[in-house]
Coordinates of C-alpha atoms in Angstrom, one line a residue:
M1 CA 64.6 -29.3 -69.6
K2 CA 64.3 -27.2 -66.4
I3 CA 61.3 -27.1 -64.2
T4 CA 60.2 -24.1 -62.2
K5 CA 58.5 -24.2 -59.0
Q6 CA 55.6 -22.8 -60.5
S7 CA 55.2 -26.0 -62.7
R8 CA 53.5 -28.9 -62.7
V9 CA 54.7 -32.4 -64.3
F10 CA 52.8 -35.0 -65.6
A11 CA 53.3 -38.5 -66.6
P12 CA 52.1 -40.3 -69.7
L13 CA 48.5 -41.1 -69.9
S14 CA 48.6 -44.7 -68.7
L15 CA 49.3 -43.1 -65.3
L16 CA 46.7 -40.4 -65.7
G17 CA 44.0 -42.8 -66.9
G18 CA 40.9 -41.9 -68.1
V19 CA 39.4 -40.0 -71.2
L20 CA 37.7 -36.6 -71.1
A21 CA 33.7 -37.2 -71.3
L22 CA 33.4 -34.2 -73.8
T23 CA 31.9 -35.2 -76.3
L24 CA 50.6 -15.9 -98.5
S25 CA 50.3 -17.4 -100.8
A26 CA 50.8 -21.1 -100.8
C27 CA 54.6 -22.1 -101.2
G28 CA 54.7 -25.6 -101.9
S29 CA 52.4 -28.4 -103.6
D30 CA 48.6 -28.3 -102.7
S31 CA 48.5 -31.9 -103.8
V32 CA 47.8 -34.2 -100.9
N33 CA 47.9 -38.3 -101.3
V34 CA 44.6 -38.8 -99.2
A35 CA 41.3 -39.5 -99.9
A36 CA 39.4 -35.7 -99.5
T37 CA 36.2 -36.1 -98.3
G38 CA 35.8 -33.5 -95.4
P39 CA 34.0 -30.4 -95.9
V40 CA 35.5 -27.1 -97.5
P41 CA 36.0 -24.4 -94.8
V42 CA 33.9 -21.6 -95.0
A43 CA 34.8 -18.1 -93.8
N44 CA 32.6 -16.2 -91.7
A45 CA 33.2 -13.1 -90.2
T46 CA 30.8 -13.7 -87.0
Y47 CA 33.3 -16.4 -85.9
G48 CA 36.4 -14.1 -86.3
D49 CA 37.5 -15.2 -89.6
G50 CA 39.5 -12.8 -91.7
G51 CA 42.5 -10.5 -92.3
M52 CA 44.8 -13.6 -93.1
P53 CA 47.3 -14.5 -96.4
A54 CA 45.6 -17.0 -98.3
F55 CA 48.0 -19.6 -97.0
Y56 CA 45.6 -20.3 -94.0
T57 CA 42.3 -21.3 -96.0
W58 CA 42.3 -24.6 -97.8
Q59 CA 39.8 -24.5 -100.5
S60 CA 39.8 -27.9 -101.6
A61 CA 37.7 -30.9 -99.8
V62 CA 39.6 -31.6 -96.5
P63 CA 41.4 -35.0 -96.3
N64 CA 39.7 -37.2 -93.9
Q65 CA 43.1 -38.4 -92.5
P66 CA 44.4 -36.1 -89.4
G67 CA 48.0 -35.1 -89.4
V68 CA 48.4 -34.6 -93.0
V69 CA 50.5 -31.5 -94.4
L70 CA 48.6 -29.6 -96.5
R71 CA 51.0 -26.5 -97.0
Q72 CA 54.5 -25.6 -95.9
A73 CA 56.1 -22.6 -96.2
P74 CA 58.9 -20.4 -94.6
L75 CA 58.1 -18.6 -91.2
P76 CA 59.1 -15.0 -91.6
A77 CA 62.6 -14.4 -90.3
E78 CA 60.9 -11.6 -88.0
F79 CA 59.3 -14.6 -86.0
A80 CA 62.1 -16.4 -85.3
L81 CA 62.8 -17.3 -81.8
D82 CA 66.0 -17.2 -79.5
H83 CA 68.4 -20.2 -80.5
S84 CA 66.1 -21.3 -83.6
D85 CA 67.5 -21.7 -87.1
P86 CA 65.7 -18.9 -89.3
A87 CA 66.3 -20.7 -92.3
Q88 CA 64.6 -23.4 -90.9
N89 CA 61.6 -22.6 -89.1
A90 CA 58.4 -23.1 -90.9
R91 CA 54.5 -22.3 -90.9
L92 CA 52.5 -25.4 -91.7
L93 CA 48.5 -26.1 -92.6
Y94 CA 47.9 -29.5 -91.8
T95 CA 44.6 -31.7 -91.1
S96 CA 42.8 -32.5 -87.8
T97 CA 39.6 -33.8 -86.2
E98 CA 37.2 -31.2 -85.1
G99 CA 37.0 -31.1 -81.3
V100 CA 33.6 -30.6 -80.4
D101 CA 31.6 -33.1 -82.4
G102 CA 35.0 -35.1 -82.4
K103 CA 34.8 -36.6 -86.2
T104 CA 34.6 -33.6 -88.9
P105 CA 37.9 -33.2 -90.6
I106 CA 39.2 -29.7 -90.2
T107 CA 42.3 -27.7 -91.1
V108 CA 45.0 -26.2 -88.5
S109 CA 47.9 -24.2 -88.7
G110 CA 51.1 -24.1 -86.7
A111 CA 54.7 -23.3 -87.0
V112 CA 57.8 -25.5 -86.2
Y113 CA 61.0 -24.1 -84.5
L114 CA 64.2 -26.2 -85.2
P115 CA 67.3 -25.5 -83.0
R116 CA 70.6 -24.5 -84.7
G117 CA 73.0 -26.9 -85.6
T118 CA 73.0 -30.6 -86.6
P119 CA 69.9 -32.9 -85.4
P120 CA 71.2 -35.4 -83.0
A121 CA 71.2 -38.8 -84.1
G122 CA 67.4 -39.8 -84.5
G123 CA 66.2 -36.4 -84.7
W124 CA 65.5 -33.3 -82.6
P125 CA 63.0 -34.5 -79.5
I126 CA 60.0 -32.5 -79.7
I127 CA 58.0 -29.8 -77.7
A128 CA 54.4 -29.9 -78.4
W129 CA 53.8 -26.1 -77.1
T130 CA 50.0 -25.5 -76.5
H131 CA 49.8 -21.7 -76.3
G132 CA 48.1 -19.5 -73.8
T133 CA 45.2 -17.4 -74.5
V134 CA 45.5 -15.1 -77.4
G135 CA 42.0 -14.5 -78.5
I136 CA 39.5 -16.3 -80.9
A137 CA 39.9 -14.1 -84.0
D138 CA 42.1 -15.3 -87.1
I139 CA 44.4 -12.6 -86.7
C140 CA 45.6 -13.6 -83.3
A141 CA 47.1 -16.8 -84.7
P142 CA 50.5 -17.4 -82.9
S143 CA 52.1 -18.5 -86.2
F144 CA 51.0 -15.2 -87.9
R145 CA 52.1 -12.9 -85.1
Q146 CA 55.3 -12.2 -82.8
R147 CA 55.1 -14.2 -79.9
S148 CA 55.2 -12.4 -76.7
D149 CA 58.4 -11.5 -74.6
R150 CA 57.5 -14.2 -72.4
D151 CA 56.8 -17.0 -74.9
K152 CA 60.0 -16.4 -76.4
A153 CA 62.0 -16.4 -73.4
Y154 CA 60.3 -19.7 -72.7
L155 CA 60.6 -21.2 -75.9
G156 CA 64.1 -20.1 -76.6
T157 CA 65.2 -22.1 -73.5
M158 CA 63.7 -25.1 -74.8
L159 CA 65.2 -24.7 -78.1
A160 CA 68.6 -23.9 -76.5
Q161 CA 68.5 -27.0 -74.9
G162 CA 68.1 -29.1 -78.2
Y163 CA 64.4 -29.4 -78.5
A164 CA 62.4 -28.6 -81.5
V165 CA 59.0 -26.7 -80.8
V166 CA 56.0 -27.8 -82.7
A167 CA 53.4 -25.0 -82.0
T168 CA 50.0 -25.2 -82.9
D169 CA 47.7 -22.3 -83.4
Y170 CA 44.6 -24.6 -82.0
Q171 CA 41.6 -25.1 -84.1
G172 CA 39.8 -21.8 -85.6
L173 CA 42.7 -19.7 -85.2
G174 CA 44.2 -18.4 -88.3
T175 CA 41.9 -21.0 -90.2
P176 CA 38.3 -20.6 -90.8
G177 CA 35.7 -21.7 -88.3
P178 CA 35.0 -20.7 -84.7
H179 CA 37.7 -21.2 -82.4
P180 CA 36.3 -23.5 -79.5
Y181 CA 38.2 -21.4 -76.9
L182 CA 39.1 -23.9 -73.5
V183 CA 37.7 -27.3 -75.4
H184 CA 40.4 -29.1 -74.4
R185 CA 40.0 -32.0 -76.9
A186 CA 39.9 -29.6 -79.8
E187 CA 43.1 -28.5 -78.3
A188 CA 44.5 -31.7 -77.7
Y189 CA 43.7 -33.1 -81.3
S190 CA 45.2 -29.9 -82.7
A191 CA 48.5 -30.5 -80.6
L192 CA 48.8 -34.0 -81.9
D193 CA 47.9 -33.7 -85.4
A194 CA 50.4 -30.7 -85.6
V195 CA 53.4 -33.3 -84.4
R196 CA 52.2 -36.0 -86.9
A197 CA 52.4 -32.8 -89.5
A198 CA 55.7 -31.9 -88.1
L199 CA 57.3 -35.4 -88.4
A200 CA 55.6 -35.6 -92.0
A201 CA 57.6 -32.5 -92.9
F202 CA 60.8 -32.9 -91.3
P203 CA 61.6 -36.5 -91.8
G204 CA 64.8 -37.6 -89.9
V205 CA 65.3 -34.0 -88.6
L206 CA 63.0 -34.5 -85.9
S207 CA 62.3 -37.5 -83.4
N208 CA 59.0 -39.0 -82.5
K209 CA 59.6 -38.1 -78.6
V210 CA 57.4 -35.7 -77.4
V211 CA 57.1 -33.5 -74.3
A212 CA 53.9 -31.7 -74.2
A213 CA 54.0 -28.4 -72.4
G214 CA 51.5 -25.3 -72.3
Q215 CA 50.9 -22.5 -70.5
S216 CA 47.5 -21.1 -68.9
Q217 CA 44.9 -22.0 -71.9
G218 CA 47.5 -24.2 -72.5
S219 CA 48.0 -25.9 -69.4
G220 CA 44.6 -27.3 -69.6
A221 CA 45.5 -28.2 -73.4
T222 CA 49.0 -29.9 -72.4
I223 CA 46.8 -31.8 -70.1
A224 CA 44.4 -32.9 -72.2
T225 CA 46.9 -34.0 -75.0
L226 CA 48.4 -36.3 -72.5
Q227 CA 44.7 -38.2 -72.1
Y228 CA 43.8 -38.1 -75.6
A229 CA 47.1 -39.4 -77.1
P230 CA 47.1 -42.8 -76.5
A231 CA 43.5 -43.1 -77.9
Y232 CA 43.3 -40.6 -80.9
A233 CA 47.2 -40.6 -81.5
P234 CA 49.0 -43.7 -80.8
D235 CA 51.7 -43.2 -83.5
V236 CA 52.7 -40.1 -81.4
R237 CA 55.0 -41.1 -78.7
V238 CA 54.1 -38.5 -76.1
V239 CA 56.2 -39.5 -73.1
G240 CA 55.0 -36.7 -70.7
G241 CA 54.1 -33.2 -70.2
V242 CA 54.7 -29.8 -68.4
A243 CA 51.9 -27.5 -67.6
T244 CA 52.8 -23.8 -65.9
G245 CA 50.3 -21.2 -64.8
V246 CA 47.7 -24.3 -64.8
Y247 CA 44.2 -23.1 -64.8
F248 CA 41.4 -24.9 -66.3
P249 CA 37.5 -25.6 -65.0
L250 CA 37.2 -29.0 -63.4
V251 CA 33.7 -30.6 -63.3
A252 CA 33.6 -33.9 -61.3
S253 CA 31.9 -36.6 -63.1
G254 CA 27.9 -36.6 -62.8
T255 CA 28.2 -32.8 -61.5
A256 CA 26.0 -30.3 -63.4
P257 CA 28.0 -27.5 -64.4
S258 CA 26.8 -23.9 -63.2
A259 CA 26.4 -20.4 -64.6
P260 CA 29.7 -18.4 -64.7
A261 CA 30.0 -16.5 -61.3
Q262 CA 29.3 -12.8 -61.1
T263 CA 32.1 -12.1 -58.4
G264 CA 36.0 -12.4 -58.7
D265 CA 38.8 -11.4 -60.6
A266 CA 37.7 -8.3 -62.9
G267 CA 39.9 -9.4 -65.9
N268 CA 38.0 -12.6 -66.2
S269 CA 35.1 -11.0 -68.0
V270 CA 37.3 -11.2 -71.2
Y271 CA 37.8 -15.0 -70.8
L272 CA 34.3 -15.5 -70.4
L273 CA 33.3 -13.5 -73.1
L274 CA 35.7 -15.4 -75.5
A275 CA 34.4 -18.8 -74.3
I276 CA 30.9 -17.5 -75.1
R277 CA 31.9 -16.2 -78.6
G278 CA 34.2 -18.6 -79.8
T279 CA 33.0 -22.0 -78.2
G280 CA 29.4 -21.0 -78.2
A281 CA 29.0 -20.9 -81.8
L282 CA 29.8 -24.6 -82.2
V283 CA 27.9 -26.0 -78.9
V284 CA 24.8 -23.6 -78.9
P285 CA 24.9 -22.4 -82.7
G286 CA 22.3 -19.7 -83.6
F287 CA 21.9 -18.7 -79.7
D288 CA 22.1 -14.9 -79.6
F289 CA 24.0 -14.1 -76.1
R290 CA 24.0 -10.1 -76.6
P291 CA 20.3 -9.7 -75.0
Y292 CA 22.0 -11.0 -71.8
L293 CA 25.1 -8.8 -71.7
S294 CA 24.9 -5.3 -70.0
E295 CA 25.5 -1.8 -72.4
R296 CA 29.0 -1.7 -70.9
A297 CA 30.1 -5.2 -72.2
Q298 CA 28.5 -4.9 -75.7
P299 CA 31.6 -3.3 -77.1
L300 CA 33.7 -5.8 -75.7
Y301 CA 31.8 -8.8 -76.7
D302 CA 31.6 -7.3 -80.3
A303 CA 35.1 -6.5 -80.2
T304 CA 36.3 -10.3 -79.4
V305 CA 36.0 -11.8 -83.1
T306 CA 38.2 -8.7 -84.5
S307 CA 41.0 -8.1 -81.8
C308 CA 43.3 -9.9 -79.8
L309 CA 43.8 -10.4 -76.0
D310 CA 45.9 -7.2 -75.3
Q311 CA 43.5 -4.8 -77.1
L312 CA 40.7 -6.5 -75.5
D313 CA 42.2 -6.1 -72.0
T314 CA 42.5 -2.3 -72.6
L315 CA 39.0 -2.1 -74.1
Q316 CA 37.7 -4.0 -70.8
Q317 CA 39.3 -1.6 -68.5
A318 CA 38.4 1.6 -70.4
N319 CA 34.8 0.5 -69.9
G320 CA 34.9 -0.9 -66.5
V321 CA 33.7 -4.0 -67.7
D322 CA 34.1 -7.2 -64.9
Q323 CA 32.4 -10.1 -63.7
T324 CA 29.8 -8.1 -61.5
N325 CA 28.4 -6.0 -64.3
Y326 CA 29.1 -7.9 -67.4
L327 CA 25.7 -9.6 -67.3
K328 CA 22.1 -7.5 -67.1
A329 CA 20.2 -10.9 -67.1
M330 CA 21.1 -14.4 -66.6
P331 CA 21.4 -16.5 -69.8
P332 CA 19.2 -19.6 -70.0
I333 CA 21.0 -22.6 -67.8
D334 CA 20.7 -24.9 -70.6
K335 CA 22.4 -22.6 -73.1
I336 CA 25.5 -21.5 -70.7
G337 CA 25.5 -24.9 -68.8
A338 CA 26.6 -26.3 -72.3
I339 CA 29.1 -24.0 -72.7
V340 CA 30.7 -24.4 -69.3
A341 CA 30.6 -28.5 -70.0
A342 CA 32.3 -28.1 -72.9
T343 CA 35.2 -26.2 -71.6
S344 CA 35.4 -28.1 -68.2
T345 CA 37.5 -31.2 -67.6
P346 CA 36.2 -34.3 -65.8
V347 CA 38.5 -35.1 -62.7
A348 CA 37.7 -38.5 -62.4
G349 CA 40.4 -40.7 -63.1
S350 CA 43.0 -37.9 -63.6
R351 CA 46.0 -37.1 -61.3

């Protein structure tokens, strides 16, 4: 794989050290030979649920084994990437583990893109792709939409070089429940279980030799994937990772998180509101953030559960929302601090 000078290449966890301290209709059989004891997901529009085909909602008890394929269907031909085989690309619904509490069985969706041609001996090696910010509404799930031109070019290059791409949507994107935006354990679990599911769905076609790769939001997800793989998914052979557009909050061990700054890049108000609305639903359930928002930020906050990033950016610009004016009062530090802590990665033990 070609690495640009803006990229950072990371070794496997054995060199990174440490573990994060943060706590359609169905095509194919719905039969799963695993004890199903987990909760049934419940759609909730306040989390951004809705607007999705039936494929994305599992209405039976969720198996308590992560990485189990629940459904598999062909990916629409118009979603194919350059150098992928449209006849082989697939959409998956699979089991994973809720990344905030670290134990509840959940369902996650994603996509698999296979290179054209005959797999090499042992199967295609895998790129576990962790995508950048798209939003927190279900309709923003990458397996449900055309990917951005940048991602098409990036992933197409990987496919041309002989890698299959296994791309999770992340917890709560596409499937019911909140998307814990920037909670890197949740993203890592989703990515690792997508690989498990893909290996089961394509036996002999895929090789259990995995490179994690991610952009922007996905850069933190890739780093977390490297960190969590040995303990959470020792059966997944992650040999390294590539993170581009690297940005994720860092909190040194023992350092108290602070409230969001009110200065800086104006566009960051969108990302802050995504974290407050998506992650806050899990970290501080029932907390109403609206009374602390300025009048001009209210429409943007409401739109986070119905619109994706491009529409949110347009609305943010139209209403003149930025980090200096999106708040009218500071929220309670324990509430906002809990969200910041959940979306932060300790730096101790990592390099």
